[in-house]
Amino acid sequence: MMLLTFVVLLTAAVPSALASGTTGTSDSKKLVLGTSADFAPYEFHKVINGKDEIVGFDIAIAKEIAADLGVELVIEDMGFDGLLPALQSGRVDIVISGMTPTEDRKKSIDFSDTYYKSKQVIMVRNEDKDKYPTMAKLENEKIGAQKGSIQETIGQKIPGAKLTSLDKISDIVLQLQTKRINAAIVEDTVAAGYLDDMIGLAPAVPDEEQVAAAIGIRKGNTELLNAVNGTLERLKSENKIEQMVTEASQLMADREVKSPNIFEVFWQYKSFYATGVGYTLLLSALGVIFGVIIGLIICLFRMHDTAILRWIGTAYVEVIRGTPMLVQLMIIYYGLALTFGITFSPLQAGILTLSINSGAYLAEIFRAGIQGVDRGQLEAARSLGMGRAAAMRFIILPQAFKAVLPAIGNEFVTIIKESSIISVIGMVDIMYQASVVKNITYQGMNPFLIAAAIYFVLTFILSKLLGRLERKLSASDRR
Ligand code: ARG
């Protein structure tokens, strides 16, 4: 509990400039918009004057709503399937993401009036165009759709089809380009942005042809719902929405034709990676600090004379080591929020998960170190009149520490690498930024090679530093 409070307090103090785009608690003067910015021209990333911005006609609508309410708009970009839980748990106030108001979704959230209509289409490689004149031809085929979308539901109903569901539309297009899937179900407005020499549309048409988009609002929030409908009403009567769609489509169309090489990608998006490095280091550093504290406590528990404490320590280590960190993260980030209303920002959830996780490994390392010190050392210290605590502090722990330093170093390196998992909840770390760059550049290799290089440099520097410390400590042995 103490640790929890500590993390929350500490991260609350992180300057808001650094945390912008990651803190997602609703505030009366802010309207927090949840969206999955992979859906041009609805919402997508675009580099404007060297800065990454989320644009699109959904965003334009959101801005109008915020302006009508007289509040500031804050955008939270996340996976499409994370939007409903985010809205329900209060992480975001409103969802505008080209979302279709289906009966299923209406069970958990409310929807505004619809503001846009589009059609479902089947995207294929141009060479295969004639292969799919009807939906029946998609049977037993490898197909793709966005996770959590109605297109996924359609795909699931195609007999025998092997469906790959992915977070981002750009990932699906990549799968199509690399022939891992042969067809993808998307919406025509969105498909338009991907059509080129290689990718085209098949004549087959899904049964549920029409799709509409509406704005999602937390159940019972009638005030906001009415305000949103009011703004939509106004925009429609002014013919603003069509205009927004046209503008967004133009923005979408003017993308760079020439594919930049890895150095150009790095140079162009260096500010993205720089932000990522900042967060990765912050996450790992705090994860390590709290991990060490937890590790020490658990280690003391494990070696305590009281059976119940020993049992707690052992249970902690076994449970944490025996479950994937990704699962732990989901429980802390979504589980606690949806079940107990304990809402952590991605940064807080990330630090908690990393420290809880590494605490288990560090506890074992510490224990091995302490138990590795010859018993005679303790006996000698005690017979010289030292108390148990003093003997621990001055005789046992220094020796133990030196012995396990390499193992601790390994654990630190691991934390830096594993922190990349936190990107799945929208933590803007190196990994997350690499995905953003991938989505903007439509490149599958360079953005990740750059991320790999950065992670490598970080861990390499760290292990060199640790090696130095080790040598310094062992130098005193030889004296
Ligand atoms: N209209 C579809 C649905 O509601 C797809 C929406 C996907 N939106 C997005 N921003 N990726 O399921």
mmCIF file of C-alpha atoms and ligand atoms in Angstrom, residues 35-40 42-43 58 78-80 83 96-102 105 111 118 120 146-153 167-169 186-187 190 211-213, ligand 1:
data_model
loop_
_atom_site.group_PDB
_atom_site.id
_atom_site.type_symbol
_atom_site.label_atom_id
_atom_site.label_comp_id
_atom_site.label_asym_id
_atom_site.label_seq_id
_atom_site.Cartn_x
_atom_site.Cartn_y
_atom_site.Cartn_z
ATOM 1 C CA THR A 35 -9.496 7.481 -30.342
ATOM 2 C CA SER A 36 -7.553 4.953 -32.372
ATOM 3 C CA ALA A 37 -5.586 7.189 -34.705
ATOM 4 C CA ASP A 38 -4.996 4.666 -37.457
ATOM 5 C CA PHE A 39 -8.109 5.425 -39.419
ATOM 6 C CA ALA A 40 -7.458 8.058 -42.047
ATOM 7 C CA TYR A 42 -11.280 9.860 -39.612
ATOM 8 C CA GLU A 43 -8.231 10.143 -37.354
ATOM 9 C CA ASP A 58 -13.305 13.052 -36.144
ATOM 10 C CA MET A 78 -5.019 3.833 -28.144
ATOM 11 C CA GLY A 79 -5.917 0.525 -29.742
ATOM 12 C CA PHE A 80 -9.489 0.431 -31.052
ATOM 13 C CA LEU A 83 -11.718 2.380 -26.316
ATOM 14 C CA ILE A 96 -14.807 9.489 -31.496
ATOM 15 C CA SER A 97 -13.189 6.861 -33.630
ATOM 16 C CA GLY A 98 -15.415 6.130 -36.593
ATOM 17 C CA MET A 99 -17.256 3.841 -34.210
ATOM 18 C CA THR A 100 -20.419 2.142 -35.380
ATOM 19 C CA PRO A 101 -23.237 2.212 -32.789
ATOM 20 C CA THR A 102 -23.938 -1.535 -32.675
ATOM 21 C CA ARG A 105 -21.821 -1.751 -27.796
ATOM 22 C CA PHE A 111 -24.097 6.820 -28.550
ATOM 23 C CA SER A 118 -19.569 4.576 -45.193
ATOM 24 C CA GLN A 120 -17.562 -2.026 -46.077
ATOM 25 C CA GLN A 146 -9.167 -4.624 -37.015
ATOM 26 C CA LYS A 147 -9.390 -6.015 -33.515
ATOM 27 C CA GLY A 148 -12.641 -5.137 -31.785
ATOM 28 C CA SER A 149 -14.245 -3.708 -34.919
ATOM 29 C CA ILE A 150 -17.445 -4.750 -36.635
ATOM 30 C CA GLN A 151 -15.269 -5.841 -39.551
ATOM 31 C CA GLU A 152 -13.774 -8.426 -37.218
ATOM 32 C CA THR A 153 -17.276 -9.708 -36.451
ATOM 33 C CA ASP A 167 -4.766 -3.450 -33.448
ATOM 34 C CA LYS A 168 -4.017 -1.066 -36.264
ATOM 35 C CA ILE A 169 -5.280 -0.832 -39.832
ATOM 36 C CA VAL A 186 -12.241 -2.314 -44.060
ATOM 37 C CA GLU A 187 -14.362 0.738 -44.734
ATOM 38 C CA VAL A 190 -10.367 4.333 -45.039
ATOM 39 C CA VAL A 211 -21.825 1.407 -41.573
ATOM 40 C CA ALA A 212 -22.463 4.587 -39.678
ATOM 41 C CA ALA A 213 -20.269 6.358 -37.195
HETATM 42 N N1 ARG B 1 -16.715 1.329 -37.932
HETATM 43 C C1 ARG B 1 -15.977 0.217 -37.465
HETATM 44 C C2 ARG B 1 -16.438 -0.190 -36.094
HETATM 45 O O1 ARG B 1 -17.113 0.524 -35.421
HETATM 46 C C3 ARG B 1 -14.497 0.418 -37.471
HETATM 47 C C4 ARG B 1 -14.026 1.610 -36.722
HETATM 48 C C5 ARG B 1 -12.531 1.619 -36.542
HETATM 49 N N2 ARG B 1 -12.100 2.879 -36.043
HETATM 50 C C6 ARG B 1 -10.809 3.231 -35.859
HETATM 51 N N3 ARG B 1 -10.515 4.420 -35.435
HETATM 52 N N4 ARG B 1 -9.853 2.382 -36.100
HETATM 53 O O2 ARG B 1 -16.151 -1.252 -35.644
#
